[in-house]
Short mmCIF file of C-alpha atoms in Angstrom, two decimals:
data_model
loop_
_atom_site.label_atom_id
_atom_site.label_comp_id
_atom_site.label_asym_id
_atom_site.label_seq_id
_atom_site.Cartn_x
_atom_site.Cartn_y
_atom_site.Cartn_z
CA MET A 6 29.39 60.58 0.09
CA SER A 7 30.73 61.81 2.45
CA ALA A 8 34.01 64.22 6.35
CA LEU A 9 38.20 67.03 14.35
CA GLU A 10 39.13 68.39 17.21
CA PRO A 11 37.07 71.38 18.52
CA ARG A 12 37.80 74.24 20.71
CA ASP A 13 36.15 74.53 24.08
CA VAL A 14 34.53 77.97 23.61
CA ALA A 15 31.29 79.12 22.08
CA ALA A 16 31.18 80.16 18.38
CA THR A 17 32.95 83.40 17.46
CA THR A 18 31.02 86.17 15.94
CA ASP A 19 31.21 86.77 12.17
CA ALA A 20 33.37 89.75 12.71
CA ASP A 21 35.81 87.84 14.86
CA ALA A 22 36.10 85.15 12.19
CA THR A 23 36.27 87.33 9.11
CA ALA A 24 39.24 89.48 9.91
CA PRO A 25 41.84 86.79 10.44
CA GLN A 26 40.57 84.79 7.52
CA ALA A 27 41.19 87.64 5.14
CA ALA A 28 44.78 87.73 6.21
CA ALA A 29 45.15 84.08 5.42
CA VAL A 30 44.42 84.51 1.68
CA PRO A 31 47.52 84.02 -0.38
CA SER A 32 49.13 87.11 -1.80
CA GLY A 33 47.91 87.91 -5.28
CA SER A 34 44.34 86.74 -4.61
CA ALA A 35 41.94 89.53 -5.42
CA GLY A 36 38.65 90.16 -3.79
CA GLY A 37 36.94 88.84 -6.94
CA GLY A 38 38.70 85.97 -8.67
CA SER A 39 37.61 82.38 -8.93
CA VAL A 40 38.71 78.92 -7.84
CA LEU A 41 40.34 78.54 -11.31
CA ASP A 42 42.15 81.88 -11.53
CA ARG A 43 45.92 81.92 -11.77
CA GLY A 44 46.37 82.03 -8.00
CA HIS A 45 44.11 79.09 -7.31
CA ARG A 46 44.04 76.94 -10.43
CA ALA A 47 46.71 74.33 -9.66
CA LEU A 48 45.57 73.98 -6.02
CA SER A 49 41.89 73.58 -7.04
CA ILE A 50 42.61 70.94 -9.60
CA GLY A 51 44.88 69.08 -7.16
CA ILE A 52 42.56 68.90 -4.22
CA VAL A 53 39.54 68.17 -6.41
CA SER A 54 41.52 65.27 -7.89
CA VAL A 55 41.99 63.93 -4.32
CA VAL A 56 38.25 64.15 -3.72
CA LEU A 57 37.63 62.52 -7.16
CA LEU A 58 39.67 59.52 -6.04
CA ILE A 59 37.86 59.28 -2.68
CA ALA A 60 34.53 59.48 -4.53
CA PHE A 61 35.50 56.74 -6.98
CA GLU A 62 36.60 54.50 -4.12
CA ALA A 63 33.35 55.06 -2.24
CA THR A 64 31.09 54.23 -5.14
CA ALA A 65 33.18 51.32 -6.40
CA VAL A 66 33.72 49.68 -3.02
CA GLY A 67 30.09 50.12 -2.06
CA THR A 68 29.06 48.19 -5.17
CA ALA A 69 31.49 45.32 -4.52
CA MET A 70 30.79 45.04 -0.77
CA PRO A 71 27.77 42.71 -0.86
CA VAL A 72 29.70 40.18 -2.95
CA ALA A 73 32.79 40.44 -0.75
CA ALA A 74 30.73 39.92 2.42
CA ARG A 75 29.03 36.86 1.00
CA GLU A 76 32.28 35.23 -0.26
CA LEU A 77 33.98 35.85 3.11
CA ASP A 78 30.93 34.50 5.03
CA GLY A 79 30.65 37.92 6.63
CA VAL A 80 27.07 39.08 5.90
CA PRO A 81 26.27 39.30 9.68
CA LEU A 82 29.22 41.66 9.95
CA TYR A 83 28.19 43.69 6.92
CA ALA A 84 27.71 46.92 8.85
CA PHE A 85 31.09 46.45 10.55
CA ALA A 86 32.80 46.65 7.17
CA PHE A 87 31.50 50.21 6.81
CA SER A 88 31.72 51.37 10.44
CA ALA A 89 35.30 50.19 10.84
CA TYR A 90 36.28 52.84 8.38
CA PHE A 91 34.51 55.56 10.33
CA THR A 92 35.75 54.30 13.72
CA THR A 93 39.44 54.74 12.98
CA SER A 94 38.86 57.90 10.93
CA LEU A 95 37.71 59.51 14.22
CA PHE A 96 41.19 59.26 15.60
CA GLY A 97 42.72 60.27 12.24
CA MET A 98 40.59 63.45 12.30
CA VAL A 99 41.75 64.64 15.64
CA LEU A 100 45.39 63.79 14.86
CA SER A 101 45.14 65.61 11.54
CA GLY A 102 43.56 68.68 13.11
CA GLN A 103 46.44 69.12 15.56
CA TRP A 104 49.02 68.21 12.93
CA ALA A 105 47.69 70.68 10.40
CA ASP A 106 47.43 73.50 12.94
CA ARG A 107 50.97 72.93 14.09
CA SER A 108 52.79 72.53 10.81
CA GLY A 109 50.33 72.78 7.99
CA PRO A 110 48.17 70.33 6.04
CA LEU A 111 50.88 68.85 3.76
CA GLY A 112 52.05 66.15 6.18
CA PRO A 113 48.64 64.67 7.16
CA LEU A 114 47.52 64.71 3.57
CA GLY A 115 50.52 62.73 2.29
CA VAL A 116 50.45 60.19 5.14
CA GLY A 117 46.65 59.88 4.93
CA MET A 118 46.67 59.04 1.24
CA SER A 119 49.36 56.39 1.87
CA CYS A 120 47.25 54.73 4.61
CA PHE A 121 44.18 54.97 2.38
CA ALA A 122 45.95 52.90 -0.32
CA ALA A 123 47.45 50.41 2.16
CA GLY A 124 44.04 49.68 3.66
CA LEU A 125 42.55 48.97 0.31
CA LEU A 126 45.32 46.51 -0.51
CA LEU A 127 44.86 44.76 2.86
CA SER A 128 41.07 44.38 2.31
CA GLY A 129 41.58 43.21 -1.25
CA THR A 130 43.85 40.39 -0.22
CA ALA A 131 41.99 39.39 2.92
CA GLY A 132 41.01 35.75 3.39
CA ALA A 133 38.61 36.28 6.28
CA MET A 134 35.98 38.95 7.07
CA TRP A 135 37.89 40.24 10.18
CA LEU A 136 41.00 40.82 8.07
CA PHE A 137 38.87 42.55 5.51
CA ILE A 138 37.49 44.83 8.32
CA LEU A 139 41.03 45.44 9.52
CA GLY A 140 41.91 46.81 6.08
CA ARG A 141 38.87 49.07 6.14
CA ALA A 142 40.08 50.34 9.51
CA VAL A 143 43.53 51.21 8.11
CA GLN A 144 41.79 52.92 5.18
CA GLY A 145 39.63 54.92 7.59
CA LEU A 146 42.70 56.23 9.49
CA GLY A 147 43.95 57.60 6.20
CA GLY A 148 40.59 59.03 5.25
CA GLY A 149 40.42 60.86 8.57
CA LEU A 150 43.79 62.42 8.04
CA VAL A 151 42.96 63.53 4.49
CA ILE A 152 39.54 65.07 4.96
CA VAL A 153 40.60 67.41 7.77
CA ALA A 154 43.74 68.42 5.89
CA LEU A 155 41.61 69.41 2.96
CA TYR A 156 39.40 71.60 5.11
CA VAL A 157 42.46 73.37 6.44
CA VAL A 158 43.70 73.94 2.93
CA ILE A 159 40.40 75.59 2.02
CA SER A 160 40.44 77.73 5.10
CA ARG A 161 43.92 79.06 4.38
CA ALA A 162 44.00 79.31 0.58
CA TYR A 163 40.52 80.47 -0.38
CA GLU A 164 38.75 83.72 0.50
CA GLU A 165 35.42 83.37 2.24
CA HIS A 166 33.44 84.20 -0.89
CA LEU A 167 35.21 81.45 -2.87
CA ARG A 168 34.53 78.64 -0.33
CA PRO A 169 31.02 77.83 -1.46
CA ALA A 170 32.36 77.40 -4.97
CA ILE A 171 35.15 75.03 -4.04
CA MET A 172 32.71 73.03 -1.89
CA ALA A 173 30.43 72.81 -4.94
CA ALA A 174 33.45 71.64 -6.96
CA PHE A 175 33.96 68.88 -4.40
CA ALA A 176 30.35 67.76 -4.81
CA ALA A 177 30.60 67.93 -8.61
CA SER A 178 33.64 65.65 -8.52
CA TRP A 179 31.24 62.90 -7.37
CA VAL A 180 29.24 62.98 -10.59
CA VAL A 181 31.44 60.90 -12.87
CA PRO A 182 32.49 58.41 -10.16
CA SER A 183 28.78 57.96 -9.20
CA VAL A 184 28.08 56.79 -12.80
CA VAL A 185 31.38 55.14 -13.76
CA GLY A 186 32.23 53.68 -10.30
CA PRO A 187 29.26 51.29 -9.97
CA LEU A 188 29.46 50.22 -13.60
CA ALA A 189 33.16 49.60 -13.57
CA SER A 190 33.08 47.97 -10.11
CA GLY A 191 30.09 45.77 -11.00
CA THR A 192 31.72 44.64 -14.25
CA ILE A 193 35.04 43.87 -12.59
CA THR A 194 33.33 42.08 -9.70
CA GLU A 195 31.29 39.97 -12.05
CA GLN A 196 34.06 39.21 -14.57
CA LEU A 197 37.25 39.13 -12.43
CA GLY A 198 36.11 39.14 -8.83
CA TRP A 199 35.59 41.66 -6.09
CA ARG A 200 39.25 41.67 -4.96
CA TRP A 201 40.37 43.49 -8.12
CA VAL A 202 38.14 46.45 -7.15
CA PHE A 203 40.16 46.90 -3.97
CA VAL A 204 43.63 46.21 -5.23
CA GLY A 205 43.24 48.23 -8.37
CA ILE A 206 42.30 51.59 -6.78
CA PRO A 207 45.64 52.25 -4.97
CA ALA A 208 47.28 52.72 -8.37
CA LEU A 209 45.13 55.79 -8.82
CA VAL A 210 46.58 57.50 -5.71
CA VAL A 211 49.78 58.62 -7.48
CA PHE A 212 48.12 61.15 -9.87
CA PRO A 213 46.16 63.24 -7.34
CA LEU A 214 49.10 63.34 -4.98
CA ALA A 215 51.39 64.56 -7.75
CA LEU A 216 48.90 67.37 -8.46
CA ALA A 217 47.92 68.33 -4.90
CA LEU A 218 51.08 68.16 -2.84
CA PRO A 219 53.19 70.80 -4.80
CA ALA A 220 50.26 73.24 -4.95
CA ILE A 221 49.59 72.86 -1.20
CA ARG A 222 53.25 73.35 -0.50
CA ARG A 223 53.18 76.66 -2.33
CA THR A 224 49.91 78.06 -1.00
CA ALA A 225 48.93 76.52 2.35
CA SER A 226 51.92 74.85 3.92
CA GLY A 227 53.35 75.60 7.40
CA PRO A 228 51.53 76.93 10.48
CA ALA A 229 48.86 79.59 10.15
CA ASP A 230 51.19 82.11 11.87
CA PRO A 231 54.82 81.37 10.98
CA ASP A 232 56.09 83.86 13.58
CA ALA A 233 54.15 82.29 16.49
CA PRO A 234 55.82 79.53 18.56
CA VAL A 235 54.81 76.02 17.56
CA ALA A 236 52.20 74.74 19.94
CA ALA A 237 52.83 71.46 21.76
CA TRP A 238 50.71 68.42 20.99
CA ASP A 239 47.63 68.41 23.07
CA ARG A 240 47.99 64.94 24.69
CA ARG A 241 44.67 65.25 26.40
CA ARG A 242 42.84 65.53 23.06
CA ILE A 243 44.87 62.66 21.61
CA ARG A 244 43.75 60.47 24.56
CA LEU A 245 40.16 61.60 24.05
CA ALA A 246 40.50 60.71 20.37
CA LEU A 247 41.72 57.20 21.24
CA ALA A 248 38.83 56.89 23.76
CA ILE A 249 36.23 57.96 21.19
CA SER A 250 37.52 55.44 18.63
CA LEU A 251 37.78 52.54 21.11
CA GLY A 252 34.41 53.40 22.61
CA ALA A 253 32.77 53.43 19.18
CA ALA A 254 34.36 50.13 18.29
CA LEU A 255 33.16 48.49 21.47
CA LEU A 256 29.60 49.68 20.87
CA GLN A 257 29.70 48.46 17.31
CA TYR A 258 30.96 45.00 18.52
CA ALA A 259 28.28 44.80 21.12
CA GLY A 260 25.62 45.66 18.66
CA GLN A 261 26.75 42.90 16.28
CA GLU A 262 27.03 40.13 18.88
CA LEU A 263 23.47 40.46 20.35
CA ARG A 264 24.17 38.45 23.49
CA TRP A 265 23.71 39.24 27.18
CA LEU A 266 27.49 39.30 27.53
CA SER A 267 27.52 42.09 24.94
CA LEU A 268 26.28 44.40 27.63
CA LEU A 269 29.76 44.51 29.09
CA PRO A 270 31.54 45.92 26.00
CA ALA A 271 28.52 48.15 25.40
CA ALA A 272 28.88 49.66 28.89
CA ALA A 273 32.64 49.97 28.47
CA GLY A 274 32.16 51.67 25.13
CA ALA A 275 29.65 54.16 26.47
CA ALA A 276 31.90 54.96 29.47
CA LEU A 277 34.74 55.83 27.02
CA LEU A 278 32.60 57.55 24.46
CA VAL A 279 30.49 59.96 26.49
CA PRO A 280 33.24 62.00 28.18
CA ALA A 281 35.34 61.86 25.01
CA VAL A 282 32.52 63.35 22.91
CA ARG A 283 31.89 66.07 25.48
CA GLY A 284 35.63 66.92 25.39
CA LEU A 285 36.03 66.92 21.61
CA LEU A 286 32.85 68.63 20.34
CA PRO A 287 31.91 72.27 20.89
CA ARG A 288 30.15 73.10 24.14
CA GLY A 289 26.39 72.86 23.70
CA THR A 290 26.45 70.41 20.82
CA TYR A 291 24.50 67.79 22.60
CA ARG A 292 21.65 70.29 23.25
CA ALA A 293 21.73 71.95 19.83
CA ALA A 294 22.88 75.29 21.08
CA ARG A 295 22.57 77.94 18.35
CA GLY A 296 25.43 78.63 16.03
CA LEU A 297 28.59 76.45 15.75
CA PRO A 298 27.26 73.62 18.06
CA SER A 299 24.17 73.12 15.93
CA VAL A 300 26.20 73.22 12.70
CA VAL A 301 28.41 70.43 14.08
CA LEU A 302 25.42 68.41 15.37
CA LEU A 303 23.47 68.78 12.11
CA ARG A 304 26.45 67.44 10.12
CA GLY A 305 26.39 64.25 12.19
CA ILE A 306 22.67 63.77 12.01
CA ALA A 307 22.58 64.29 8.21
CA ALA A 308 25.63 62.21 7.31
CA GLY A 309 24.95 59.45 9.82
CA SER A 310 21.30 58.83 8.94
CA PHE A 311 21.94 59.00 5.20
CA ILE A 312 25.11 56.87 5.08
CA ALA A 313 23.68 54.24 7.47
CA ALA A 314 20.64 53.82 5.11
CA GLU A 315 22.66 54.02 1.90
CA SER A 316 25.04 51.30 3.01
CA PHE A 317 22.17 48.79 2.98
CA VAL A 318 20.63 49.80 -0.36
CA PRO A 319 22.86 47.67 -2.59
CA LEU A 320 22.46 44.70 -0.25
CA MET A 321 18.72 45.13 -0.23
CA LEU A 322 18.49 45.23 -4.00
CA VAL A 323 20.81 42.32 -4.59
CA THR A 324 19.27 40.01 -2.00
CA GLN A 325 15.57 41.00 -2.02
CA ARG A 326 15.01 41.96 -5.70
CA GLY A 327 17.65 39.82 -7.36
CA LEU A 328 19.64 42.65 -9.03
CA SER A 329 23.18 42.16 -10.07
CA PRO A 330 25.90 44.12 -8.24
CA THR A 331 26.20 46.40 -11.32
CA LEU A 332 22.48 47.27 -11.47
CA ALA A 333 22.29 47.67 -7.71
CA GLY A 334 25.13 50.15 -7.74
CA LEU A 335 23.76 52.02 -10.78
CA SER A 336 20.51 52.49 -8.99
CA LEU A 337 22.27 55.08 -6.83
CA ALA A 338 24.32 56.60 -9.69
CA VAL A 339 22.04 59.53 -10.47
CA GLY A 340 22.50 60.61 -6.83
CA GLY A 341 25.96 61.89 -7.64
CA LEU A 342 24.51 64.33 -10.13
CA THR A 343 21.75 65.60 -7.88
CA TRP A 344 24.14 65.88 -4.94
CA ALA A 345 26.35 68.15 -7.05
CA LEU A 346 23.24 70.06 -8.13
CA GLY A 347 22.31 70.64 -4.57
CA SER A 348 25.73 71.83 -3.69
CA TRP A 349 25.74 74.13 -6.69
CA VAL A 350 22.44 75.61 -5.59
CA GLN A 351 23.76 76.51 -2.22
CA SER A 352 26.89 78.09 -3.74
CA ARG A 353 24.91 80.76 -5.64
CA PRO A 354 25.27 84.24 -4.14
CA ARG A 355 21.52 84.82 -4.38
CA THR A 356 20.83 81.88 -2.09
CA GLU A 357 23.10 83.05 0.77
CA PRO A 358 20.30 84.91 2.63
CA TYR A 359 18.18 81.80 2.46
CA ARG A 360 20.86 79.25 3.52
CA GLU A 361 18.98 78.11 6.66
CA ARG A 362 15.81 77.50 4.70
CA LEU A 363 17.73 75.52 2.13
CA VAL A 364 19.24 73.32 4.84
CA VAL A 365 15.80 72.72 6.44
CA GLY A 366 14.35 71.77 3.08
CA GLY A 367 17.38 69.55 2.35
CA MET A 368 16.80 67.62 5.59
CA VAL A 369 13.13 67.15 4.70
CA LEU A 370 14.17 65.60 1.37
CA VAL A 371 16.69 63.37 3.06
CA ALA A 372 14.12 62.06 5.57
CA ALA A 373 11.57 61.42 2.83
CA SER A 374 14.03 59.63 0.58
CA ILE A 375 15.17 57.23 3.33
CA ALA A 376 11.56 56.52 4.32
CA ALA A 377 10.65 55.76 0.66
CA ALA A 378 13.56 53.41 -0.10
CA PRO A 379 12.24 50.25 1.67
CA SER A 380 9.01 50.39 -0.30
CA VAL A 381 10.81 48.30 -2.86
CA LEU A 382 10.65 45.38 -0.42
CA MET A 383 7.06 45.00 -1.73
CA GLU A 384 7.18 43.03 -5.01
CA GLY A 385 4.65 45.31 -6.69
CA VAL A 386 6.88 48.43 -6.34
CA PRO A 387 9.39 48.85 -9.20
CA VAL A 388 13.07 49.00 -8.24
CA TRP A 389 13.49 52.38 -10.02
CA VAL A 390 11.61 53.93 -7.01
CA VAL A 391 14.89 53.64 -5.07
CA ALA A 392 16.79 55.56 -7.80
CA VAL A 393 14.23 58.36 -7.78
CA ALA A 394 13.97 58.61 -4.03
CA TRP A 395 17.80 58.57 -3.66
CA ALA A 396 18.12 61.32 -6.29
CA PHE A 397 15.96 63.62 -4.19
CA GLY A 398 17.80 62.65 -0.98
CA CYS A 399 21.16 63.34 -2.53
CA PHE A 400 19.95 66.73 -3.74
CA GLY A 401 19.07 67.54 -0.12
CA MET A 402 22.42 66.20 1.11
CA GLY A 403 24.24 68.37 -1.39
CA MET A 404 22.67 71.47 0.10
CA VAL A 405 23.13 70.35 3.71
CA ILE A 406 26.73 69.04 3.64
CA ALA A 407 28.14 71.96 1.67
CA SER A 408 26.29 74.50 3.78
CA THR A 409 27.52 73.03 7.07
CA SER A 410 31.08 73.15 5.73
CA VAL A 411 30.70 76.80 4.62
CA LEU A 412 29.15 77.82 7.99
CA LEU A 413 31.90 75.99 9.91
CA LEU A 414 34.69 77.83 8.12
CA LYS A 415 32.83 81.09 8.44
CA LEU A 416 32.75 80.73 12.19
CA SER A 417 36.45 79.68 12.46
CA ALA A 418 39.57 81.79 12.72
CA PRO A 419 42.45 80.32 10.53
CA GLU A 420 44.41 79.10 13.56
CA GLU A 421 41.37 77.16 14.69
CA ALA A 422 40.34 75.80 11.32
CA GLY A 423 41.96 72.43 11.95
CA ALA A 424 40.38 72.01 15.34
CA ASN A 425 36.94 73.10 14.28
CA SER A 426 37.05 71.12 11.02
CA ALA A 427 37.95 68.13 13.19
CA ALA A 428 34.93 68.79 15.30
CA LEU A 429 32.72 68.75 12.15
CA GLN A 430 34.25 65.53 10.91
CA ILE A 431 34.16 63.79 14.28
CA SER A 432 30.44 64.51 14.40
CA ASP A 433 30.12 63.12 10.86
CA GLY A 434 32.20 60.02 11.48
CA LEU A 435 30.91 59.27 14.96
CA SER A 436 27.33 59.52 13.87
CA ASN A 437 28.10 57.08 11.01
CA VAL A 438 29.63 54.61 13.47
CA LEU A 439 26.77 54.79 16.00
CA LEU A 440 23.94 54.73 13.55
CA LEU A 441 25.57 51.97 11.53
CA ALA A 442 25.96 50.03 14.78
CA ALA A 443 22.31 50.60 15.65
CA GLY A 444 21.16 49.76 12.14
CA GLY A 445 23.42 46.68 11.99
CA ALA A 446 22.19 45.44 15.29
CA ALA A 447 18.48 45.76 14.25
CA PHE A 448 19.34 44.17 10.95
CA ALA A 449 21.03 41.16 12.57
CA ALA A 450 18.30 40.79 15.22
CA LEU A 451 15.51 40.49 12.65
CA GLY A 452 17.22 37.86 10.51
CA GLY A 453 19.68 39.90 8.50
CA GLY A 454 22.46 37.36 9.17
CA ALA A 455 20.52 34.86 7.07
CA VAL A 456 20.24 37.19 4.05
CA GLY A 457 23.52 36.02 2.55
CA HIS A 458 22.31 32.42 2.57
CA ALA A 459 19.05 33.49 0.92
CA VAL A 460 20.81 34.30 -2.31
CA SER A 461 21.73 31.61 -4.71
CA ALA A 462 25.08 31.42 -6.48
CA ALA A 463 23.44 32.99 -9.54
CA GLY A 464 22.52 36.03 -7.46
CA ALA A 465 18.78 35.56 -7.53
CA ALA A 466 16.80 36.24 -4.39
CA THR A 467 15.41 33.03 -2.92
CA GLY A 468 14.29 34.31 0.45
CA SER A 469 12.83 37.41 1.92
CA HIS A 470 13.85 39.34 5.05
CA PRO A 471 11.95 42.67 4.64
CA ALA A 472 11.66 43.32 8.35
CA ALA A 473 15.44 43.35 8.76
CA PHE A 474 15.84 46.06 6.13
CA ALA A 475 12.83 48.09 7.30
CA ALA A 476 14.43 48.17 10.81
CA VAL A 477 17.39 50.00 9.28
CA PHE A 478 15.63 52.51 6.98
CA LEU A 479 12.64 53.68 9.02
CA PRO A 480 14.49 54.72 12.18
CA MET A 481 17.08 56.52 10.01
CA ALA A 482 14.31 58.48 8.41
CA GLY A 483 13.19 59.54 11.89
CA VAL A 484 16.70 60.67 12.78
CA ALA A 485 16.87 62.76 9.56
CA ALA A 486 13.52 64.40 10.48
CA VAL A 487 15.04 65.52 13.77
CA GLY A 488 17.83 67.12 11.72
CA GLY A 489 15.22 69.29 10.10
CA TRP A 490 14.58 70.91 13.47
CA VAL A 491 18.29 71.34 14.23
CA ALA A 492 18.69 73.06 10.90
CA THR A 493 16.54 75.94 12.21
CA ARG A 494 19.26 76.72 14.84
CA LEU A 495 22.34 77.27 12.65
CA HIS A 496 22.47 81.02 13.13
CA ALA A 497 23.42 82.20 16.61
CA HIS A 498 21.37 84.90 18.41
CA GLU A 499 23.54 87.49 20.04
CA ALA A 500 22.70 86.13 23.51
CA ASP A 501 23.67 82.60 22.49
CA ARG A 502 27.09 83.75 21.30
CA VAL A 503 28.13 84.57 24.85
CA ALA A 504 26.05 82.01 26.68
CA LYS A 505 27.78 79.41 28.82
CA ASP A 506 27.02 75.73 28.62
#
């Protein structure tokens, strides 16, 4: 459920960020208002429709993925089908950040949605697992372009006090897809085949684009300062973006192969990745410096640990407990509602003074839910335990993800919104790739590659590989627990604001 190119300086003070942001609010927007007043209504409906489509795709595709992997003989590459999306999205995020800062978010949003649809079609018509993964990569490029463009739209078109509300609306747009997506995807997969899930979604792209693009053109198009000269493309950052994507892909490949020769691509991937990360994320991110660096780091820890674990939940329920794809998907459906509830809680004005405490509590819930999920590997534990655990975890994620987005925009001047939003989303996507790679490697090393053959044609579990799944969930719970500590460092001390890395 799920998220850019950063600047190279420490976080600005609140006063530095607030003044230029106020100037970026469209004319006619009063200090009060709402996300559905006359000045914001069309834009809000349009961009929420885009998020609604992304949410439906995520829930529907996640339900169909175990069946697709089995039919394409690709269960050993199961994690790759998810991480390929995040790998290419890293490059898309950096590209979108520069594109949006130079000429506005309209271009990257339109191109991104087109790539998103093309990738779905490619995966839906694939005859081999690697072609399926290629389609996911194309889709990820589009997703990276879209998510950063949406953050820039929010930064330019919404006053600071309205941003928690629009972030809550984003989370609320996951509720219906979380319920309808798994049910529809599971039914289509069982009755018509998994391919129809992928090839049918692109038809839904037209409606959100028709709503969003005209509204964005009126309220948030063009550069942040029309009178300023257009900045040149930062080729250094583009090269770093390519390096980070290629490095992540090499590490993922090495993790899946599990041979001595895999050390070579692993070393090459690390050599590309480490300097690229240092160049694209805010200074001090790796050591959880207070303020913006910790906001960016926490986003990666929260999203990466949760998504890496969630990706294996349907596969675990289908292969180990014999659930149908529909029931496996529906076991996570209530999470969409609690995610939206968590996001709504953080959007209340009364909770603003306690935002850091909410985020710490959210990370505790995330860690506990991930740790509880593999308990269903024991036959005596009912499968509904996963649904309950994931509901609490999603509630925590709703508070954490929305809060990091709000804090990021609060610390960003409008002309830096694309770059800083790119940093947040790079942390999100890169963490997804690396933790999926680590989880996928552990899964394959402990017999996960045989899981697909342990399921009969009827879908009943005929074998057990609990250690392979436990090796994914328990380390991710530990990563989420570390995020609870990072969440205590989101507000910068005065000395930290001027400290050098």
